[in-house]
Amino acid sequence: MNDFLNKCREAIGAAFVLTDPADTAAFLTDWRRRFTGKALAVVRPGSADEVAALVKLCNQFKVPIVPQGGNTGLVLGSVPDESGKAIVLSLNRLNRIRAIDTINNTMTVDAGCILEHVQNAAAQADRLFPLSLAAEGSCTIGGNLSTNAGGTAVLRYGNTRELCLGLEVVTAQGEIWNGLRGLRKDNTGYDLRDLFIGAEGTLGIITAAVMKLFPQPRAQLTAFAAMQTPDDALKLLSLAQEKCGAALTGFELMSDFCLQLVAKHFPHMRPPFPQNYPQYVLLELSDSESETHANEMLEAVITDALEQGMIEDAAVASSIAQSKALWNLREHIPLAQAEEGKNIKHDVSVPISRIGDFIRATDVQLQEQFPGCRLVTFGHLGDGNLHYNVSPPEHDPADAFIEKQEAINRVVHDSVHRFDGSISAEHGLGALKRDEIRRYKSEVEMHLMQAVKRSLDPLDIMNPGKVV
Amino acid sequence: MNDFLNKCREAIGAAFVLTDPADTAAFLTDWRRRFTGKALAVVRPGSADEVAALVKLCNQFKVPIVPQGGNTGLVLGSVPDESGKAIVLSLNRLNRIRAIDTINNTMTVDAGCILEHVQNAAAQADRLFPLSLAAEGSCTIGGNLSTNAGGTAVLRYGNTRELCLGLEVVTAQGEIWNGLRGLRKDNTGYDLRDLFIGAEGTLGIITAAVMKLFPQPRAQLTAFAAMQTPDDALKLLSLAQEKCGAALTGFELMSDFCLQLVAKHFPHMRPPFPQNYPQYVLLELSDSESETHANEMLEAVITDALEQGMIEDAAVASSIAQSKALWNLREHIPLAQAEEGKNIKHDVSVPISRIGDFIRATDVQLQEQFPGCRLVTFGHLGDGNLHYNVSPPEHDPADAFIEKQEAINRVVHDSVHRFDGSISAEHGLGALKRDEIRRYKSEVEMHLMQAVKRSLDPLDIMNPGKVV
């Protein structure tokens, strides 16, 4: 393999072929620090041409490639296995904003651009790039595309897939496909773009993309509502969609227990109500007119919802600070849960109409089989996406509980499957859920996926062991 | 082949295996009546199971299959070639609305449902299914999906692709893939859905789909604006998007010559202005609040646009009848052009920001090479999609001009390519543009498409001779 590494050095410069453990460590451990793999080297090409040259070398020497963006994935998709045979190919030197077109409402960006930088570049051009998620300060747009990332604005703007118009991809053979089209309509053959999006680097390496931009909203308003059940929250969702249309940009559900955990570990963070209620919703409106107009819309929704008994109470943030405080409640749930100790996470989706039934049925089953387990249920209700997390009973040792992970996953994922849902709504499969998905997808679907994989990556060198 | 046809009769009933020319004629000629093919038979299965049984027989007997919906396609994608070796597989007996979920905002429909019936079923459930196009009374949702149809609401709601959440597909091997998921988020492997969408029946046969629904808008307003140039129209587009956000649901450009043709052949149809202007735009707003509110928004846009000199005049429809009259102007352009005689059509897209430059540059080239040709330029400006049609010089014989089709296509399509555009924005490739696209797509892209085709349809029996 020295010959291979020397050729890599020739191709991209010795300084960008890392083999010293001190240099490679950060690329080999996953974001949640649950797994550390090994690699021949970490290579850091500086252009799509250099990516292509490296992939050609990998073809020649049959070296597997693990493409990596910000390495913030949650399903072990961007770290190598323990064999030490693969290279990690980091895209983080490909970090130019190539172009912004404010009339076409598009920007062309290198895959290694940090999401937050992309958001900022759009804002500087007086445009909105709406993709937003917890890891935005570290994750890259290439990683977002490869995992079809979701986040908090999917309700209005869709997943990363819906935000992309075109791609540049280095194929598994080391050819560059220039599909960097900035077109809203193009029906000239198979949708290769969407095949590479969400493929987690197993079909090719995304090196650049044309992303959609939107006008900046004039006003953004946040409200918090309290209700009895998730079904009441669903009624509020329908009402808000009817009255606000596309102005409804956020709709997040969280149970009282979620907020109790937040208040326990971050005592200054409390819901804006004098008493507790079983469920809460955070609503966000984005308006193209004015704050006054947004306020009128929001007040109309709340008044109707109170009158119709869907909600018990509601509070509208009257300042940016108050709005931030409401979002903080929502965003501190995973942090509070981590403070509380180890827990078992699920990233699931079901049809929106079935969320109430899903939560009820699954809660019952878990309590029967794991008495006292504590359910930390929150998520993007407007997208049908729940982070249905399970913490151990209050005074039980966490480690013993975590050993039950597989049995708990089985209950939750079997229930998701019964409700026609997905066991990975926004995180992908990676290595972590690769076996799990075979329980739920039909053989027909697995065969179709495998046929596509074999056709585009016949040597199986693109991120092997992930997804299929 | 008698054995094959007998087995088809056993599988779906003899009454649904058509071989009499009187019965098959309508299935063998394309919508614009430019081509008539031949077929072994036209088969009309009544369920996905029957489709699967037929495809298995076609595998066994190596019989090519031409799937067909409403047969309204414009690129010879749904009619067989002249060999007489294929069967036409019509989906039009699969026409049930399977389910409507007003909380999940989805409907599950058979592929053979007529688009207009799908729209009506949604409306009866107080929901909007926004896909709308000229052939909606005849085309089917399966055909819309297979060609990723566009239409007049793409600006707000996207192409058919963006309106679909899940599919049921009979694979080229005759297996049924049940991907009928009603999920907004699902990241569990390759995006097979989007691979079948837009594949024009060359990878498998779509038999059912889960489509998105939207709240019905409370008010819809139409306006007509007059301006000097397409660049002024682009400025108006940016202004309207900034001020109206997602409420802007239609933005159609048409030149003065388009409306002169309409007035010539439909004398009661005239633009609502006392004088002529070089260019016109039809705007449509859909509002979730009220007509009053929509009016205020529209007035604000028009006032600003007049003040800033983007537009010369504007009229807002004050009744449904007036609104219909404005849309009629737009929709009668292709009809008026047909009345005027034969002409050469193009369905192209370019980045929205480059539309003005594209029209200017291409007009000049065509006038140089084909002096006196008359340009009938109109289309979905908000999507960058132009129907850039060319009529013969006023007193020239049409037939001699039509013989120049290939040379004229070359000028237009080469220009589209220079402007990073698409030679088929919303109609697909079919058999008509299958050779043409090879001029413009890279070898890398063609190889990727061919690899996908071979992997899913190794016997090449799914709509051979189309797309790839």
PDB file of C-alpha atoms in Angstrom, chain B residues 181-315:
ATOM      1  CA  ARG B 181     -45.506   5.610   1.969  1.00  0.00           C
ATOM      2  CA  GLY B 182     -47.243   8.764   3.112  1.00  0.00           C
ATOM      3  CA  LEU B 183     -44.187  10.122   4.894  1.00  0.00           C
ATOM      4  CA  ARG B 184     -42.642  13.588   4.716  1.00  0.00           C
ATOM      5  CA  LYS B 185     -39.345  12.206   5.962  1.00  0.00           C
ATOM      6  CA  ASP B 186     -37.851   8.809   5.260  1.00  0.00           C
ATOM      7  CA  ASN B 187     -34.112   8.319   4.906  1.00  0.00           C
ATOM      8  CA  THR B 188     -33.792   4.570   4.644  1.00  0.00           C
ATOM      9  CA  GLY B 189     -31.854   3.969   1.455  1.00  0.00           C
ATOM     10  CA  TYR B 190     -31.820   4.969  -2.168  1.00  0.00           C
ATOM     11  CA  ASP B 191     -34.509   7.217  -3.573  1.00  0.00           C
ATOM     12  CA  LEU B 192     -36.198   4.632  -5.787  1.00  0.00           C
ATOM     13  CA  ARG B 193     -39.328   6.777  -5.941  1.00  0.00           C
ATOM     14  CA  ASP B 194     -37.610   9.583  -7.831  1.00  0.00           C
ATOM     15  CA  LEU B 195     -35.861   7.083 -10.073  1.00  0.00           C
ATOM     16  CA  PHE B 196     -39.196   5.771 -11.395  1.00  0.00           C
ATOM     17  CA  ILE B 197     -40.700   9.270 -11.566  1.00  0.00           C
ATOM     18  CA  GLY B 198     -39.756  10.830 -14.900  1.00  0.00           C
ATOM     19  CA  ALA B 199     -38.388   7.528 -16.283  1.00  0.00           C
ATOM     20  CA  GLU B 200     -41.227   7.389 -18.851  1.00  0.00           C
ATOM     21  CA  GLY B 201     -41.963   3.730 -18.151  1.00  0.00           C
ATOM     22  CA  THR B 202     -38.472   2.544 -19.091  1.00  0.00           C
ATOM     23  CA  LEU B 203     -37.581   1.172 -15.641  1.00  0.00           C
ATOM     24  CA  GLY B 204     -40.901  -0.192 -14.382  1.00  0.00           C
ATOM     25  CA  ILE B 205     -44.627   0.539 -14.352  1.00  0.00           C
ATOM     26  CA  ILE B 206     -46.097   2.890 -11.769  1.00  0.00           C
ATOM     27  CA  THR B 207     -49.435   1.410 -10.630  1.00  0.00           C
ATOM     28  CA  ALA B 208     -50.339   3.715  -7.706  1.00  0.00           C
ATOM     29  CA  ALA B 209     -49.034   6.721  -5.801  1.00  0.00           C
ATOM     30  CA  VAL B 210     -49.384   8.699  -2.598  1.00  0.00           C
ATOM     31  CA  MET B 211     -49.751  12.360  -3.569  1.00  0.00           C
ATOM     32  CA  LYS B 212     -49.564  15.489  -1.401  1.00  0.00           C
ATOM     33  CA  LEU B 213     -52.613  17.642  -0.717  1.00  0.00           C
ATOM     34  CA  PHE B 214     -52.719  21.264   0.410  1.00  0.00           C
ATOM     35  CA  PRO B 215     -55.266  23.461   2.166  1.00  0.00           C
ATOM     36  CA  GLN B 216     -57.574  25.164  -0.323  1.00  0.00           C
ATOM     37  CA  PRO B 217     -56.693  28.819  -0.725  1.00  0.00           C
ATOM     38  CA  ARG B 218     -59.406  31.207   0.493  1.00  0.00           C
ATOM     39  CA  ALA B 219     -58.945  33.554  -2.415  1.00  0.00           C
ATOM     40  CA  GLN B 220     -57.311  33.532  -5.805  1.00  0.00           C
ATOM     41  CA  LEU B 221     -56.566  36.696  -7.751  1.00  0.00           C
ATOM     42  CA  THR B 222     -55.357  37.164 -11.278  1.00  0.00           C
ATOM     43  CA  ALA B 223     -53.673  40.210 -12.749  1.00  0.00           C
ATOM     44  CA  PHE B 224     -52.255  41.161 -16.111  1.00  0.00           C
ATOM     45  CA  ALA B 225     -49.272  43.481 -16.468  1.00  0.00           C
ATOM     46  CA  ALA B 226     -47.679  45.057 -19.515  1.00  0.00           C
ATOM     47  CA  MET B 227     -43.977  45.801 -19.883  1.00  0.00           C
ATOM     48  CA  GLN B 228     -41.226  46.552 -22.400  1.00  0.00           C
ATOM     49  CA  THR B 229     -38.913  43.545 -22.103  1.00  0.00           C
ATOM     50  CA  PRO B 230     -38.567  40.072 -20.563  1.00  0.00           C
ATOM     51  CA  ASP B 231     -35.973  41.620 -18.223  1.00  0.00           C
ATOM     52  CA  ASP B 232     -38.660  43.932 -16.864  1.00  0.00           C
ATOM     53  CA  ALA B 233     -40.805  40.846 -16.319  1.00  0.00           C
ATOM     54  CA  LEU B 234     -37.942  39.299 -14.328  1.00  0.00           C
ATOM     55  CA  LYS B 235     -37.775  42.386 -12.132  1.00  0.00           C
ATOM     56  CA  LEU B 236     -41.497  42.093 -11.520  1.00  0.00           C
ATOM     57  CA  LEU B 237     -41.022  38.428 -10.616  1.00  0.00           C
ATOM     58  CA  SER B 238     -38.398  39.253  -7.971  1.00  0.00           C
ATOM     59  CA  LEU B 239     -40.582  42.011  -6.548  1.00  0.00           C
ATOM     60  CA  ALA B 240     -43.671  39.794  -6.410  1.00  0.00           C
ATOM     61  CA  GLN B 241     -41.739  36.956  -4.758  1.00  0.00           C
ATOM     62  CA  GLU B 242     -40.302  39.310  -2.184  1.00  0.00           C
ATOM     63  CA  LYS B 243     -43.683  40.820  -1.325  1.00  0.00           C
ATOM     64  CA  CYS B 244     -45.958  37.803  -1.669  1.00  0.00           C
ATOM     65  CA  GLY B 245     -43.717  34.857  -0.829  1.00  0.00           C
ATOM     66  CA  ALA B 246     -45.476  31.553  -1.426  1.00  0.00           C
ATOM     67  CA  ALA B 247     -48.744  33.326  -2.254  1.00  0.00           C
ATOM     68  CA  LEU B 248     -47.431  33.914  -5.790  1.00  0.00           C
ATOM     69  CA  THR B 249     -48.712  30.801  -7.571  1.00  0.00           C
ATOM     70  CA  GLY B 250     -48.561  31.777 -11.228  1.00  0.00           C
ATOM     71  CA  PHE B 251     -46.271  33.941 -13.346  1.00  0.00           C
ATOM     72  CA  GLU B 252     -46.691  33.535 -17.102  1.00  0.00           C
ATOM     73  CA  LEU B 253     -44.886  35.546 -19.746  1.00  0.00           C
ATOM     74  CA  MET B 254     -46.183  36.143 -23.267  1.00  0.00           C
ATOM     75  CA  SER B 255     -45.069  38.427 -26.070  1.00  0.00           C
ATOM     76  CA  ASP B 256     -47.295  40.882 -27.914  1.00  0.00           C
ATOM     77  CA  PHE B 257     -47.145  38.678 -31.016  1.00  0.00           C
ATOM     78  CA  CYS B 258     -48.639  35.777 -29.028  1.00  0.00           C
ATOM     79  CA  LEU B 259     -51.638  37.930 -28.111  1.00  0.00           C
ATOM     80  CA  GLN B 260     -51.942  39.293 -31.654  1.00  0.00           C
ATOM     81  CA  LEU B 261     -52.336  35.705 -32.844  1.00  0.00           C
ATOM     82  CA  VAL B 262     -54.963  35.060 -30.159  1.00  0.00           C
ATOM     83  CA  ALA B 263     -56.899  38.210 -31.152  1.00  0.00           C
ATOM     84  CA  LYS B 264     -56.669  37.285 -34.832  1.00  0.00           C
ATOM     85  CA  HIS B 265     -58.153  33.813 -34.386  1.00  0.00           C
ATOM     86  CA  PHE B 266     -60.350  34.471 -31.335  1.00  0.00           C
ATOM     87  CA  PRO B 267     -61.411  38.079 -31.916  1.00  0.00           C
ATOM     88  CA  HIS B 268     -63.258  38.476 -28.603  1.00  0.00           C
ATOM     89  CA  MET B 269     -60.047  37.790 -26.668  1.00  0.00           C
ATOM     90  CA  ARG B 270     -57.942  40.877 -26.155  1.00  0.00           C
ATOM     91  CA  PRO B 271     -55.574  42.166 -23.490  1.00  0.00           C
ATOM     92  CA  PRO B 272     -57.260  44.539 -21.025  1.00  0.00           C
ATOM     93  CA  PHE B 273     -55.298  47.614 -22.129  1.00  0.00           C
ATOM     94  CA  PRO B 274     -56.085  50.494 -24.490  1.00  0.00           C
ATOM     95  CA  GLN B 275     -52.799  50.015 -26.344  1.00  0.00           C
ATOM     96  CA  ASN B 276     -50.309  47.259 -27.125  1.00  0.00           C
ATOM     97  CA  TYR B 277     -47.032  46.663 -25.271  1.00  0.00           C
ATOM     98  CA  PRO B 278     -44.112  44.402 -26.222  1.00  0.00           C
ATOM     99  CA  GLN B 279     -44.524  41.919 -23.360  1.00  0.00           C
ATOM    100  CA  TYR B 280     -47.182  40.811 -20.875  1.00  0.00           C
ATOM    101  CA  VAL B 281     -47.246  38.846 -17.663  1.00  0.00           C
ATOM    102  CA  LEU B 282     -50.160  37.038 -16.065  1.00  0.00           C
ATOM    103  CA  LEU B 283     -49.778  36.878 -12.269  1.00  0.00           C
ATOM    104  CA  GLU B 284     -51.814  34.690  -9.961  1.00  0.00           C
ATOM    105  CA  LEU B 285     -51.955  35.024  -6.180  1.00  0.00           C
ATOM    106  CA  SER B 286     -53.451  32.378  -3.896  1.00  0.00           C
ATOM    107  CA  ASP B 287     -54.163  33.535  -0.398  1.00  0.00           C
ATOM    108  CA  SER B 288     -54.908  31.578   2.761  1.00  0.00           C
ATOM    109  CA  GLU B 289     -56.645  34.571   4.376  1.00  0.00           C
ATOM    110  CA  SER B 290     -59.130  36.535   2.328  1.00  0.00           C
ATOM    111  CA  GLU B 291     -59.769  38.251  -0.964  1.00  0.00           C
ATOM    112  CA  THR B 292     -59.291  41.620   0.718  1.00  0.00           C
ATOM    113  CA  HIS B 293     -55.856  40.613   1.888  1.00  0.00           C
ATOM    114  CA  ALA B 294     -54.892  39.175  -1.489  1.00  0.00           C
ATOM    115  CA  ASN B 295     -56.021  42.412  -3.131  1.00  0.00           C
ATOM    116  CA  GLU B 296     -53.894  44.492  -0.791  1.00  0.00           C
ATOM    117  CA  MET B 297     -50.825  42.396  -1.560  1.00  0.00           C
ATOM    118  CA  LEU B 298     -51.397  42.552  -5.295  1.00  0.00           C
ATOM    119  CA  GLU B 299     -52.059  46.303  -5.266  1.00  0.00           C
ATOM    120  CA  ALA B 300     -48.835  46.829  -3.326  1.00  0.00           C
ATOM    121  CA  VAL B 301     -46.847  44.888  -5.923  1.00  0.00           C
ATOM    122  CA  ILE B 302     -48.437  46.737  -8.832  1.00  0.00           C
ATOM    123  CA  THR B 303     -48.001  50.180  -7.270  1.00  0.00           C
ATOM    124  CA  ASP B 304     -44.321  49.519  -6.583  1.00  0.00           C
ATOM    125  CA  ALA B 305     -43.758  48.057 -10.035  1.00  0.00           C
ATOM    126  CA  LEU B 306     -45.357  51.072 -11.733  1.00  0.00           C
ATOM    127  CA  GLU B 307     -43.375  53.499  -9.576  1.00  0.00           C
ATOM    128  CA  GLN B 308     -40.114  51.703 -10.280  1.00  0.00           C
ATOM    129  CA  GLY B 309     -40.879  51.650 -14.013  1.00  0.00           C
ATOM    130  CA  MET B 310     -40.847  47.875 -14.339  1.00  0.00           C
ATOM    131  CA  ILE B 311     -44.305  47.817 -15.856  1.00  0.00           C
ATOM    132  CA  GLU B 312     -46.310  50.168 -18.068  1.00  0.00           C
ATOM    133  CA  ASP B 313     -49.826  49.204 -17.061  1.00  0.00           C
ATOM    134  CA  ALA B 314     -51.679  46.561 -15.060  1.00  0.00           C
ATOM    135  CA  ALA B 315     -55.196  45.261 -14.564  1.00  0.00           C
TER     136      ALA B 315
END
